[in-house]
Coordinates of N, CA and C and ligand atoms in Angstrom, one line a residue:
M144 N -27.0 16.7 19.9 CA -27.3 16.1 18.6 C -28.8 15.6 18.5
S145 N -29.5 15.9 17.5 CA -30.9 15.5 17.4 C -31.0 14.1 17.0
Y146 N -32.2 13.5 17.2 CA -32.5 12.1 16.9 C -32.2 11.9 15.4
A147 N -32.7 12.8 14.6 CA -32.5 12.6 13.1 C -31.0 12.6 12.7
Q148 N -30.3 13.5 13.4 CA -28.8 13.6 13.1 C -28.1 12.3 13.5
A149 N -28.5 11.8 14.7 CA -27.9 10.5 15.2 C -28.2 9.4 14.3
V150 N -29.5 9.3 13.8 CA -29.9 8.3 12.8 C -29.0 8.4 11.6
H151 N -28.9 9.6 11.1 CA -28.1 9.8 9.8 C -26.7 9.4 10.0
E152 N -26.0 9.8 11.1 CA -24.6 9.4 11.3 C -24.5 7.9 11.5
T153 N -25.4 7.3 12.2 CA -25.3 5.9 12.4 C -25.5 5.1 11.1
V154 N -26.5 5.5 10.3 CA -26.7 4.8 9.0 C -25.5 4.9 8.1
R155 N -24.9 6.1 8.1 CA -23.7 6.3 7.3 C -22.5 5.4 7.8
A156 N -22.3 5.4 9.1 CA -21.3 4.5 9.6 C -21.5 3.0 9.3
L157 N -22.7 2.6 9.4 CA -23.0 1.2 9.2 C -22.8 0.9 7.7
R158 N -23.2 1.8 6.8 CA -23.0 1.6 5.4 C -21.5 1.6 5.0
T159 N -20.7 2.4 5.7 CA -19.3 2.4 5.4 C -18.7 1.1 5.8
I160 N -19.1 0.6 7.0 CA -18.6 -0.7 7.5 C -18.9 -1.8 6.5
R161 N -20.1 -1.9 6.0 CA -20.4 -3.0 5.1 C -19.9 -2.8 3.7
G162 N -19.8 -1.5 3.3 CA -19.2 -1.2 2.0 C -17.8 -1.5 1.9
R163 N -17.1 -1.4 3.0 CA -15.6 -1.6 3.1 C -15.2 -3.0 3.5
W164 N -16.3 -3.8 3.9 CA -16.0 -5.1 4.5 C -15.2 -6.0 3.6
A165 N -15.6 -6.1 2.3 CA -14.9 -6.9 1.4 C -13.4 -6.5 1.3
D166 N -13.2 -5.2 1.3 CA -11.8 -4.7 1.2 C -11.0 -5.2 2.4
L167 N -11.7 -5.2 3.6 CA -11.0 -5.6 4.8 C -10.7 -7.1 4.8
L168 N -11.6 -7.9 4.3 CA -11.4 -9.4 4.2 C -10.3 -9.6 3.2
L169 N -10.2 -8.9 2.1 CA -9.1 -9.1 1.2 C -7.8 -8.7 1.8
A170 N -7.8 -7.6 2.7 CA -6.6 -7.2 3.3 C -6.0 -8.2 4.2
I171 N -6.9 -9.1 4.8 CA -6.4 -10.1 5.7 C -5.5 -11.1 4.9
E172 N -5.9 -11.3 3.6 CA -5.1 -12.3 2.8 C -4.0 -11.6 2.0
T173 N -3.7 -10.4 2.4 CA -2.7 -9.6 1.6 C -1.6 -9.2 2.6
P174 N -0.4 -9.3 2.3 CA 0.7 -8.8 3.2 C 0.5 -7.3 3.5
P175 N 0.7 -6.9 4.8 CA 0.6 -5.5 5.1 C 1.4 -4.7 4.1
A176 N 0.8 -3.6 3.6 CA 1.5 -2.8 2.6 C 1.5 -1.3 3.1
D177 N 2.4 -0.6 2.5 CA 2.3 0.9 2.7 C 1.0 1.3 2.1
H178 N 0.6 2.5 2.4 CA -0.6 3.0 1.9 C -0.5 3.6 0.5
W179 N 0.7 3.4 -0.1 CA 0.9 3.9 -1.4 C 1.4 2.7 -2.3
P180 N 0.9 2.5 -3.5 CA -0.3 3.2 -4.0 C -1.6 2.7 -3.3
P181 N -2.6 3.6 -3.3 CA -3.8 3.3 -2.5 C -4.4 1.9 -3.0
R182 N -4.7 1.1 -2.0 CA -5.3 -0.2 -2.3 C -6.5 -0.1 -3.2
Q183 N -7.4 0.9 -2.8 CA -8.7 0.9 -3.6 C -8.4 1.4 -5.0
L184 N -7.4 2.1 -5.2 CA -7.0 2.5 -6.6 C -6.6 1.3 -7.4
A185 N -5.8 0.4 -6.7 CA -5.4 -0.8 -7.4 C -6.6 -1.6 -7.8
H186 N -7.6 -1.7 -6.9 CA -8.8 -2.5 -7.2 C -9.5 -1.8 -8.4
T187 N -9.6 -0.5 -8.4 CA -10.3 0.2 -9.5 C -9.6 -0.1 -10.8
M188 N -8.2 0.0 -10.8 CA -7.5 -0.2 -12.0 C -7.6 -1.6 -12.5
R189 N -7.8 -2.5 -11.6 CA -7.8 -3.9 -12.0 C -9.2 -4.3 -12.6
E190 N -10.2 -3.4 -12.4 CA -11.5 -3.7 -13.0 C -11.4 -3.8 -14.5
D191 N -10.4 -3.3 -15.1 CA -10.3 -3.4 -16.5 C -9.8 -4.8 -16.9
D192 N -9.3 -5.5 -16.0 CA -8.8 -6.8 -16.3 C -9.9 -7.8 -16.6
D193 N -9.6 -9.0 -17.1 CA -10.6 -9.9 -17.4 C -11.0 -10.6 -16.1
E194 N -10.2 -10.6 -15.1 CA -10.5 -11.3 -13.9 C -11.0 -10.3 -12.8
P195 N -12.3 -10.3 -12.7 CA -12.8 -9.3 -11.7 C -12.5 -9.8 -10.3
L196 N -12.4 -8.9 -9.4 CA -12.0 -9.2 -8.0 C -13.3 -9.6 -7.3
V197 N -13.4 -10.8 -6.8 CA -14.6 -11.2 -6.2 C -14.4 -11.8 -4.8
V198 N -15.1 -11.3 -3.8 CA -15.0 -11.9 -2.5 C -16.2 -12.8 -2.4
E199 N -16.0 -14.1 -2.4 CA -17.1 -15.0 -2.4 C -17.5 -15.4 -1.0
D200 N -16.5 -15.4 -0.1 CA -16.8 -15.9 1.2 C -17.3 -14.8 2.1
R201 N -18.6 -14.8 2.3 CA -19.1 -13.8 3.3 C -19.3 -14.4 4.7
A202 N -18.9 -15.6 4.9 CA -19.1 -16.2 6.2 C -18.4 -15.4 7.2
P203 N -19.0 -15.3 8.4 CA -18.3 -14.5 9.4 C -17.0 -15.1 9.9
L204 N -16.2 -14.3 10.3 CA -14.8 -14.7 10.7 C -14.9 -15.7 11.9
V205 N -15.9 -15.6 12.8 CA -16.0 -16.5 13.9 C -16.2 -17.9 13.4
L206 N -16.7 -18.1 12.1 CA -16.9 -19.4 11.6 C -15.9 -19.8 10.6
R207 N -14.9 -19.0 10.4 CA -13.9 -19.2 9.3 C -12.5 -19.6 10.0
E208 N -11.7 -20.2 9.1 CA -10.4 -20.5 9.6 C -9.4 -19.7 8.8
H209 N -8.5 -19.2 9.5 CA -7.4 -18.4 8.8 C -6.1 -19.1 9.1
P210 N -5.8 -20.2 8.4 CA -4.6 -20.9 8.8 C -3.3 -20.0 8.7
A211 N -3.2 -19.1 7.8 CA -2.0 -18.3 7.7 C -2.4 -16.9 7.2
P212 N -3.1 -16.1 8.0 CA -3.4 -14.8 7.6 C -2.2 -14.0 7.3
L213 N -2.2 -13.2 6.3 CA -1.0 -12.5 5.9 C -0.9 -11.1 6.6
N214 N -2.0 -10.7 7.1 CA -2.1 -9.4 7.7 C -2.8 -9.5 9.0
L215 N -2.0 -9.7 10.1 CA -2.6 -10.0 11.4 C -3.4 -8.8 11.9
G216 N -2.9 -7.6 11.6 CA -3.5 -6.3 12.0 C -4.9 -6.2 11.4
A217 N -5.1 -6.6 10.1 CA -6.4 -6.5 9.5 C -7.3 -7.6 10.1
L218 N -6.7 -8.8 10.3 CA -7.6 -9.8 10.9 C -8.1 -9.4 12.3
D219 N -7.2 -8.8 13.1 CA -7.5 -8.4 14.4 C -8.7 -7.3 14.4
T220 N -8.5 -6.4 13.5 CA -9.5 -5.4 13.3 C -10.9 -6.0 12.9
A221 N -10.8 -6.9 11.9 CA -12.0 -7.5 11.4 C -12.8 -8.2 12.5
R222 N -12.0 -9.0 13.3 CA -12.6 -9.7 14.4 C -13.2 -8.8 15.4
T223 N -12.5 -7.7 15.7 CA -13.0 -6.8 16.7 C -14.3 -6.1 16.2
V224 N -14.3 -5.7 14.9 CA -15.5 -5.1 14.3 C -16.6 -6.0 14.3
E225 N -16.4 -7.3 13.9 CA -17.4 -8.3 13.9 C -18.1 -8.4 15.3
R226 N -17.2 -8.5 16.3 CA -17.7 -8.7 17.6 C -18.5 -7.5 18.1
L227 N -18.0 -6.3 17.8 CA -18.8 -5.1 18.2 C -20.2 -5.1 17.5
V228 N -20.2 -5.4 16.2 CA -21.5 -5.3 15.5 C -22.4 -6.4 15.9
F229 N -21.9 -7.6 16.1 CA -22.8 -8.7 16.5 C -23.3 -8.5 17.9
D230 N -22.4 -8.1 18.8 CA -22.9 -7.8 20.2 C -24.0 -6.7 20.2
L231 N -23.8 -5.8 19.3 CA -24.8 -4.7 19.3 C -26.1 -5.2 18.8
A232 N -26.1 -6.1 17.8 CA -27.4 -6.6 17.3 C -28.0 -7.5 18.4
D233 N -27.2 -8.2 19.1 CA -27.8 -9.0 20.3 C -28.5 -8.1 21.3
T234 N -27.8 -7.0 21.6 CA -28.3 -6.1 22.6 C -29.7 -5.5 22.1
L235 N -29.7 -5.0 20.8 CA -30.9 -4.5 20.3 C -32.0 -5.5 20.3
A236 N -31.7 -6.7 19.8 CA -32.7 -7.7 19.7 C -33.3 -8.0 21.1
A237 N -32.5 -8.0 22.1 CA -33.0 -8.3 23.5 C -33.9 -7.2 24.0
V238 N -33.7 -6.0 23.5 CA -34.5 -4.8 24.0 C -35.8 -4.5 23.1
V239 N -35.6 -4.5 21.8 CA -36.7 -4.0 21.0 C -37.4 -5.1 20.1
Q240 N -36.9 -6.3 20.1 CA -37.5 -7.3 19.2 C -38.6 -8.1 19.8
H241 N -39.8 -8.1 19.2 CA -40.9 -8.9 19.8 C -41.4 -10.0 18.8
T242 N -40.7 -10.1 17.6 CA -41.2 -11.0 16.6 C -40.8 -12.4 17.0
E243 N -41.4 -13.4 16.2 CA -41.1 -14.8 16.5 C -39.8 -15.1 15.9
Q244 N -39.2 -16.2 16.5 CA -37.9 -16.6 16.1 C -37.9 -17.1 14.6
D245 N -39.0 -17.6 14.1 CA -39.0 -18.1 12.7 C -39.3 -17.0 11.7
D246 N -39.5 -15.8 12.2 CA -39.7 -14.6 11.3 C -38.3 -14.3 10.7
P247 N -38.2 -14.2 9.4 CA -36.9 -14.0 8.8 C -36.3 -12.6 9.2
R248 N -37.2 -11.7 9.7 CA -36.7 -10.4 10.2 C -36.0 -10.5 11.5
A249 N -36.2 -11.6 12.2 CA -35.7 -11.7 13.6 C -34.2 -11.9 13.6
W250 N -33.6 -11.2 14.6 CA -32.1 -11.5 14.9 C -32.0 -12.5 15.9
L251 N -31.3 -13.6 15.7 CA -31.2 -14.7 16.6 C -29.8 -14.6 17.3
S252 N -29.9 -14.5 18.6 CA -28.6 -14.4 19.4 C -28.0 -15.8 19.4
P253 N -26.7 -15.9 19.7 CA -26.0 -17.2 19.7 C -26.7 -18.1 20.7
D254 N -26.7 -19.4 20.4 CA -27.3 -20.4 21.2 C -26.3 -21.6 21.4
P255 N -25.6 -21.5 22.5 CA -24.5 -22.5 22.7 C -25.0 -23.9 22.8
S256 N -26.3 -24.1 23.1 CA -26.8 -25.5 23.2 C -27.2 -26.1 21.8
A257 N -27.1 -25.3 20.7 CA -27.4 -25.8 19.4 C -26.5 -26.9 19.0
P258 N -27.0 -27.8 18.1 CA -26.2 -29.0 17.8 C -25.0 -28.8 17.0
D259 N -24.9 -27.7 16.2 CA -23.7 -27.5 15.4 C -23.3 -26.0 15.5
S260 N -22.1 -25.8 15.1 CA -21.5 -24.4 15.3 C -22.3 -23.4 14.5
R261 N -22.8 -23.8 13.3 CA -23.5 -22.8 12.5 C -24.8 -22.3 13.2
R262 N -25.6 -23.3 13.7 CA -26.8 -22.9 14.4 C -26.5 -22.3 15.7
A263 N -25.4 -22.7 16.4 CA -25.1 -22.1 17.6 C -24.7 -20.6 17.5
A264 N -24.3 -20.2 16.3 CA -23.9 -18.8 16.0 C -25.2 -17.9 15.8
G265 N -26.3 -18.5 15.7 CA -27.6 -17.7 15.4 C -27.4 -16.9 14.2
S266 N -27.9 -15.7 14.2 CA -27.9 -14.8 13.0 C -26.5 -14.4 12.7
R267 N -25.5 -14.6 13.6 CA -24.1 -14.3 13.3 C -23.6 -15.1 12.1
A268 N -24.3 -16.3 11.9 CA -23.8 -17.1 10.8 C -24.1 -16.4 9.4
H269 N -25.0 -15.5 9.4 CA -25.2 -14.8 8.1 C -24.2 -13.7 7.8
G270 N -23.3 -13.4 8.8 CA -22.2 -12.5 8.5 C -22.5 -11.1 8.9
L271 N -21.4 -10.3 8.8 CA -21.4 -8.9 9.2 C -22.3 -8.1 8.4
H272 N -22.4 -8.3 7.1 CA -23.2 -7.5 6.2 C -24.6 -7.5 6.6
W273 N -25.2 -8.7 6.8 CA -26.6 -8.8 7.3 C -26.8 -8.1 8.6
A274 N -25.8 -8.3 9.5 CA -25.9 -7.7 10.9 C -26.1 -6.2 10.7
C275 N -25.3 -5.6 9.8 CA -25.3 -4.1 9.6 C -26.7 -3.7 9.0
V276 N -27.2 -4.5 8.1 CA -28.5 -4.2 7.5 C -29.6 -4.3 8.5
W277 N -29.5 -5.3 9.4 CA -30.5 -5.5 10.4 C -30.5 -4.3 11.4
I278 N -29.3 -4.0 11.8 CA -29.2 -2.8 12.8 C -29.7 -1.6 12.1
E279 N -29.4 -1.4 10.9 CA -29.9 -0.2 10.2 C -31.4 -0.1 10.2
G280 N -32.0 -1.3 10.0 CA -33.5 -1.4 10.0 C -34.0 -0.9 11.4
R281 N -33.4 -1.3 12.5 CA -33.8 -0.8 13.8 C -33.6 0.7 14.0
V282 N -32.5 1.2 13.5 CA -32.2 2.6 13.6 C -33.2 3.4 12.7
Q283 N -33.6 2.8 11.6 CA -34.6 3.5 10.7 C -36.0 3.3 11.1
D284 N -36.3 2.6 12.3 CA -37.6 2.3 12.7 C -38.4 1.5 11.8
E285 N -37.8 0.5 11.1 CA -38.6 -0.3 10.2 C -39.4 -1.3 11.0
D286 N -40.5 -1.7 10.5 CA -41.4 -2.7 11.1 C -41.7 -2.4 12.6
T287 N -42.1 -1.1 12.8 CA -42.5 -0.8 14.2 C -44.0 -0.4 14.3
E288 N -44.7 -0.8 13.2 CA -46.2 -0.6 13.2 C -46.9 -1.9 13.5
P289 N -48.1 -1.9 14.1 CA -48.8 -3.1 14.2 C -49.1 -3.7 12.9
E290 N -49.1 -5.1 12.8 CA -49.3 -5.7 11.5 C -50.6 -6.5 11.4
R291 N -51.2 -6.5 10.3 CA -52.5 -7.2 10.1 C -52.1 -8.6 9.5
E292 N -52.6 -9.6 10.2 CA -52.3 -11.0 9.8 C -53.3 -11.4 8.6
L293 N -53.0 -12.6 8.0 CA -53.9 -13.0 6.9 C -55.3 -13.2 7.4
D294 N -55.5 -13.6 8.6 CA -56.9 -13.9 9.1 C -57.5 -12.6 9.6
G295 N -56.9 -11.5 9.4 CA -57.5 -10.2 9.8 C -57.2 -9.7 11.1
T296 N -56.6 -10.5 12.0 CA -56.2 -10.0 13.3 C -55.0 -9.1 13.2
V297 N -54.9 -8.2 14.2 CA -53.8 -7.3 14.2 C -52.8 -7.7 15.3
S298 N -51.6 -7.9 14.9 CA -50.6 -8.3 15.9 C -49.7 -7.1 16.3
A299 N -49.0 -7.3 17.4 CA -48.1 -6.2 17.9 C -47.0 -6.0 16.9
P300 N -46.4 -4.8 16.9 CA -45.3 -4.5 16.0 C -44.1 -5.5 16.3
P301 N -43.4 -5.9 15.2 CA -42.3 -6.8 15.4 C -41.1 -6.2 16.2
F302 N -41.0 -4.9 16.1 CA -39.9 -4.2 16.8 C -40.4 -2.9 17.4
E303 N -39.8 -2.5 18.5 CA -40.1 -1.2 19.1 C -39.2 -0.1 18.5
V304 N -39.6 1.1 18.5 CA -38.8 2.2 18.1 C -37.7 2.3 19.2
L305 N -36.5 2.6 18.7 CA -35.3 2.8 19.6 C -35.5 4.0 20.5
A306 N -35.3 3.8 21.8 CA -35.2 4.9 22.7 C -33.9 5.7 22.4
L307 N -34.0 7.0 22.8 CA -32.9 7.9 22.4 C -31.5 7.4 22.9
H308 N -31.5 6.9 24.2 CA -30.2 6.5 24.8 C -29.7 5.3 24.0
L309 N -30.6 4.4 23.5 CA -30.2 3.2 22.8 C -29.7 3.6 21.4
L310 N -30.3 4.6 20.8 CA -29.8 5.1 19.5 C -28.4 5.7 19.6
H311 N -28.2 6.4 20.7 CA -26.8 7.0 20.9 C -25.8 5.8 21.1
E312 N -26.2 4.8 21.8 CA -25.3 3.7 22.0 C -25.0 3.0 20.7
V313 N -26.0 2.9 19.8 CA -25.8 2.3 18.5 C -24.8 3.2 17.7
R314 N -25.1 4.5 17.7 CA -24.3 5.4 17.0 C -22.8 5.3 17.4
R315 N -22.6 5.3 18.8 CA -21.3 5.3 19.3 C -20.5 4.0 18.8
T316 N -21.2 2.9 19.0 CA -20.5 1.6 18.6 C -20.3 1.6 17.1
A317 N -21.2 2.1 16.3 CA -21.1 2.0 14.8 C -19.9 2.9 14.4
R318 N -19.8 4.1 15.1 CA -18.7 5.0 14.7 C -17.3 4.4 15.1
I319 N -17.3 3.7 16.3 CA -16.0 3.1 16.7 C -15.6 2.0 15.6
A320 N -16.6 1.2 15.3 CA -16.3 0.1 14.3 C -15.9 0.7 12.9
E321 N -16.6 1.8 12.5 CA -16.3 2.4 11.2 C -14.8 2.9 11.3
T322 N -14.5 3.6 12.4 CA -13.1 4.2 12.5 C -12.1 3.0 12.4
R323 N -12.3 1.9 13.0 CA -11.4 0.8 13.0 C -11.2 0.3 11.6
V324 N -12.3 0.1 10.9 CA -12.3 -0.4 9.5 C -11.5 0.6 8.6
L325 N -11.8 1.9 8.7 CA -11.1 2.8 7.8 C -9.6 2.9 8.1
R326 N -9.3 2.9 9.4 CA -7.9 2.9 9.8 C -7.1 1.7 9.3
A327 N -7.7 0.5 9.4 CA -7.1 -0.7 9.0 C -6.8 -0.6 7.5
L328 N -7.7 0.1 6.7 CA -7.5 0.1 5.3 C -6.7 1.4 4.8
G329 N -6.2 2.1 5.8 CA -5.5 3.3 5.5 C -6.3 4.4 4.9
L330 N -7.6 4.4 5.2 CA -8.5 5.4 4.6 C -8.9 6.5 5.6
D331 N -8.4 6.4 6.8 CA -8.7 7.5 7.7 C -7.9 8.7 7.3
Q332 N -8.2 9.8 8.0 CA -7.6 11.1 7.6 C -6.1 11.0 8.0
R333 N -5.3 11.1 7.0 CA -3.8 11.1 7.3 C -3.0 11.6 6.1
E334 N -1.8 12.0 6.4 CA -0.9 12.5 5.3 C 0.3 11.6 5.4
T335 N 0.7 11.0 4.2 CA 1.8 10.1 4.2 C 2.8 10.6 3.1
P336 N 4.0 10.9 3.4 CA 5.0 11.2 2.4 C 5.3 10.0 1.5
L337 N 5.3 10.2 0.2 CA 5.6 9.1 -0.7 C 7.1 8.9 -0.8
P338 N 7.6 7.6 -1.0 CA 9.0 7.3 -1.0 C 9.7 8.0 -2.2
E339 N 9.0 8.2 -3.3 CA 9.6 8.7 -4.5 C 9.4 10.2 -4.7
P340 N 10.4 10.9 -5.2 CA 10.1 12.3 -5.5 C 9.3 12.5 -6.8
C341 N 8.8 13.7 -6.9 CA 8.0 14.1 -8.1 C 8.7 13.8 -9.4
P342 N 8.2 13.1 -10.3 CA 8.9 12.8 -11.6 C 9.1 14.1 -12.4
W343 N 8.3 15.1 -12.2 CA 8.5 16.3 -13.0 C 9.4 17.4 -12.4
C344 N 9.5 17.5 -11.0 CA 10.3 18.5 -10.4 C 11.2 18.0 -9.2
A345 N 11.1 16.7 -8.9 CA 11.8 16.2 -7.8 C 11.4 16.7 -6.5
G346 N 10.2 17.4 -6.5 CA 9.6 17.8 -5.2 C 9.1 16.7 -4.3
E347 N 8.7 17.1 -3.1 CA 8.2 16.0 -2.2 C 6.7 15.7 -2.5
L348 N 6.4 14.4 -2.6 CA 5.0 14.0 -2.9 C 4.4 13.6 -1.6
M349 N 3.1 14.0 -1.4 CA 2.4 13.7 -0.1 C 1.1 13.1 -0.5
L350 N 0.8 12.0 0.1 CA -0.5 11.3 -0.1 C -1.5 11.8 1.0
H351 N -2.6 12.3 0.6 CA -3.7 12.8 1.5 C -4.8 11.8 1.4
S352 N -5.2 11.1 2.5 CA -6.3 10.3 2.5 C -7.3 10.7 3.6
A353 N -8.6 10.5 3.3 CA -9.6 10.9 4.2 C -10.8 9.9 4.1
P354 N -11.5 9.7 5.1 CA -12.6 8.6 5.1 C -13.7 8.9 4.1
D355 N -14.0 10.2 3.9 CA -15.2 10.5 3.1 C -14.9 10.9 1.7
G356 N -13.7 10.5 1.2 CA -13.4 10.8 -0.2 C -12.2 10.1 -0.7
P357 N -12.0 10.1 -2.0 CA -10.8 9.4 -2.5 C -9.5 10.1 -2.2
P358 N -8.4 9.4 -2.2 CA -7.1 10.0 -1.8 C -6.7 10.9 -2.9
A359 N -5.8 11.8 -2.6 CA -5.1 12.7 -3.5 C -3.7 12.8 -3.2
V360 N -2.8 13.2 -4.2 CA -1.4 13.4 -3.9 C -1.1 14.8 -4.3
T361 N -0.2 15.5 -3.5 CA 0.3 16.8 -3.8 C 1.8 16.8 -4.0
C362 N 2.2 17.7 -4.8 CA 3.7 17.9 -5.0 C 4.0 19.3 -4.4
S363 N 5.1 19.3 -3.6 CA 5.5 20.6 -2.9 C 6.1 21.6 -3.9
G364 N 6.3 21.2 -5.1 CA 7.0 22.1 -6.1 C 6.1 23.3 -6.5
G365 N 4.8 23.2 -6.3 CA 3.9 24.3 -6.6 C 4.1 24.8 -8.1
R366 N 4.2 26.1 -8.2 CA 4.3 26.7 -9.6 C 5.5 26.2 -10.3
D367 N 6.6 25.9 -9.6 CA 7.8 25.4 -10.3 C 7.7 24.0 -10.8
C368 N 6.6 23.3 -10.5 CA 6.5 22.0 -10.9 C 5.7 22.0 -12.2
S369 N 6.2 21.2 -13.2 CA 5.6 21.2 -14.5 C 4.6 20.1 -14.7
A370 N 4.2 19.4 -13.7 CA 3.3 18.3 -13.8 C 2.0 18.8 -14.4
P371 N 1.4 18.0 -15.3 CA 0.2 18.5 -16.0 C -1.1 18.4 -15.2
V372 N -1.1 18.8 -13.9 CA -2.3 18.8 -13.1 C -2.4 20.2 -12.4
P373 N -3.6 20.6 -12.0 CA -3.9 21.9 -11.4 C -3.1 22.1 -10.1
L374 N -3.0 23.4 -9.8 CA -2.5 23.8 -8.5 C -3.7 23.8 -7.5
D375 N -3.3 23.7 -6.2 CA -4.4 23.7 -5.2 C -4.9 25.2 -5.1
S376 N -5.9 25.4 -4.2 CA -6.6 26.7 -4.2 C -5.6 27.8 -3.7
R377 N -4.6 27.4 -2.9 CA -3.6 28.4 -2.4 C -2.4 28.5 -3.4
E378 N -2.5 27.7 -4.4 CA -1.4 27.7 -5.5 C -0.1 27.3 -4.9
R379 N 0.0 26.5 -3.9 CA 1.2 26.1 -3.3 C 1.7 24.7 -3.8
S380 N 0.7 23.9 -4.2 CA 1.0 22.5 -4.6 C 0.3 22.1 -5.8
R381 N 1.0 21.3 -6.6 CA 0.3 20.5 -7.7 C -0.6 19.5 -7.0
V382 N -1.7 19.2 -7.5 CA -2.6 18.2 -6.9 C -3.1 17.2 -8.0
W383 N -2.8 15.9 -7.7 CA -3.4 14.8 -8.4 C -4.6 14.3 -7.7
E384 N -5.8 14.6 -8.3 CA -7.0 14.1 -7.7 C -7.1 12.6 -8.2
W385 N -8.2 12.0 -7.7 CA -8.4 10.6 -8.0 C -8.2 10.2 -9.4
D386 N -8.8 10.9 -10.3 CA -8.8 10.6 -11.8 C -7.4 10.8 -12.4
D387 N -6.6 11.6 -11.7 CA -5.2 11.9 -12.2 C -4.2 10.9 -11.7
L388 N -4.5 10.1 -10.6 CA -3.6 9.3 -10.0 C -2.9 8.2 -10.9
P389 N -3.7 7.6 -11.7 CA -3.1 6.6 -12.6 C -2.0 7.1 -13.4
E390 N -2.1 8.4 -13.9 CA -1.0 9.0 -14.6 C 0.2 9.2 -13.8
L391 N 0.0 9.6 -12.6 CA 1.2 9.8 -11.6 C 1.8 8.5 -11.4
I392 N 1.0 7.5 -11.1 CA 1.6 6.2 -10.8 C 2.4 5.6 -12.0
A393 N 1.9 5.9 -13.2 CA 2.6 5.5 -14.4 C 3.9 6.2 -14.5
A394 N 3.9 7.5 -14.2 CA 5.1 8.3 -14.3 C 6.1 7.9 -13.3
L395 N 5.6 7.4 -12.1 CA 6.6 7.0 -11.1 C 7.1 5.6 -11.4
G396 N 6.4 4.9 -12.3 CA 6.8 3.5 -12.6 C 6.5 2.5 -11.6
V397 N 5.5 2.8 -10.8 CA 5.1 1.9 -9.7 C 4.2 0.8 -10.3
D398 N 4.5 -0.5 -10.0 CA 3.7 -1.6 -10.4 C 2.5 -1.8 -9.5
I399 N 1.4 -1.3 -9.9 CA 0.2 -1.2 -9.1 C -0.3 -2.6 -8.8
A400 N -0.2 -3.5 -9.8 CA -0.7 -4.9 -9.6 C 0.1 -5.6 -8.5
A401 N 1.4 -5.4 -8.5 CA 2.2 -6.1 -7.5 C 2.0 -5.4 -6.2
A402 N 1.8 -4.1 -6.2 CA 1.7 -3.4 -4.9 C 0.3 -3.7 -4.2
A403 N -0.7 -4.1 -5.0 CA -2.0 -4.4 -4.4 C -1.9 -5.8 -3.8
Ligands
ZN284 ZN1 6.4 18.3 -8.9

């Protein structure tokens, strides 16, 4: 794998992690559910409501209390992912960071001697989202040129360019964390039979989910199924793509708000 490819994959994984982080935090507060109907569809459908879904608390889990988390699996995943990402930032800072501690671009590793838990957490206190952005900056070689100060002097670059072995380490860790997040949200590649038969032909409905796209549902009835959606390319199944799913859910009589 080339340097550029590794950068591309790593950036994609980091963006997936922070893009899905709010969903994972919500999942902690939600009883574990089947992957049907898809959680993210429930969120999308709820956007029409007057009450938008807002995750206000971006504080890292290490600094939060979960007196009664409803989904221990999601909490466990979130804690693991946080630890992986925070430890990775610590490692990178130790190797490639030369900037001063008061530079807002600096990543501060935990300091157990600090007077309170927030300061003791260092940059971890800013949460996982910031950690992912900071790591992405290192992967993208941001701020690796010498800088001219206000008085005209030139100072050393705040960060070094990542060595190839370090880039691969970042990529590996980011991919592991990404996989954990997607699996916890039921967005990894999988096929799940739905409990209800097809409302049009009583065929078997199958939910197909994948990390890089929205889920779809197929009906095994194929041409014999009268559902108002297209057949797949091999003409063996009816397919409800993302935009068609609300119609299927309505036909099944599933209460998406309750299911979310
Ligand atoms: Zn059908």
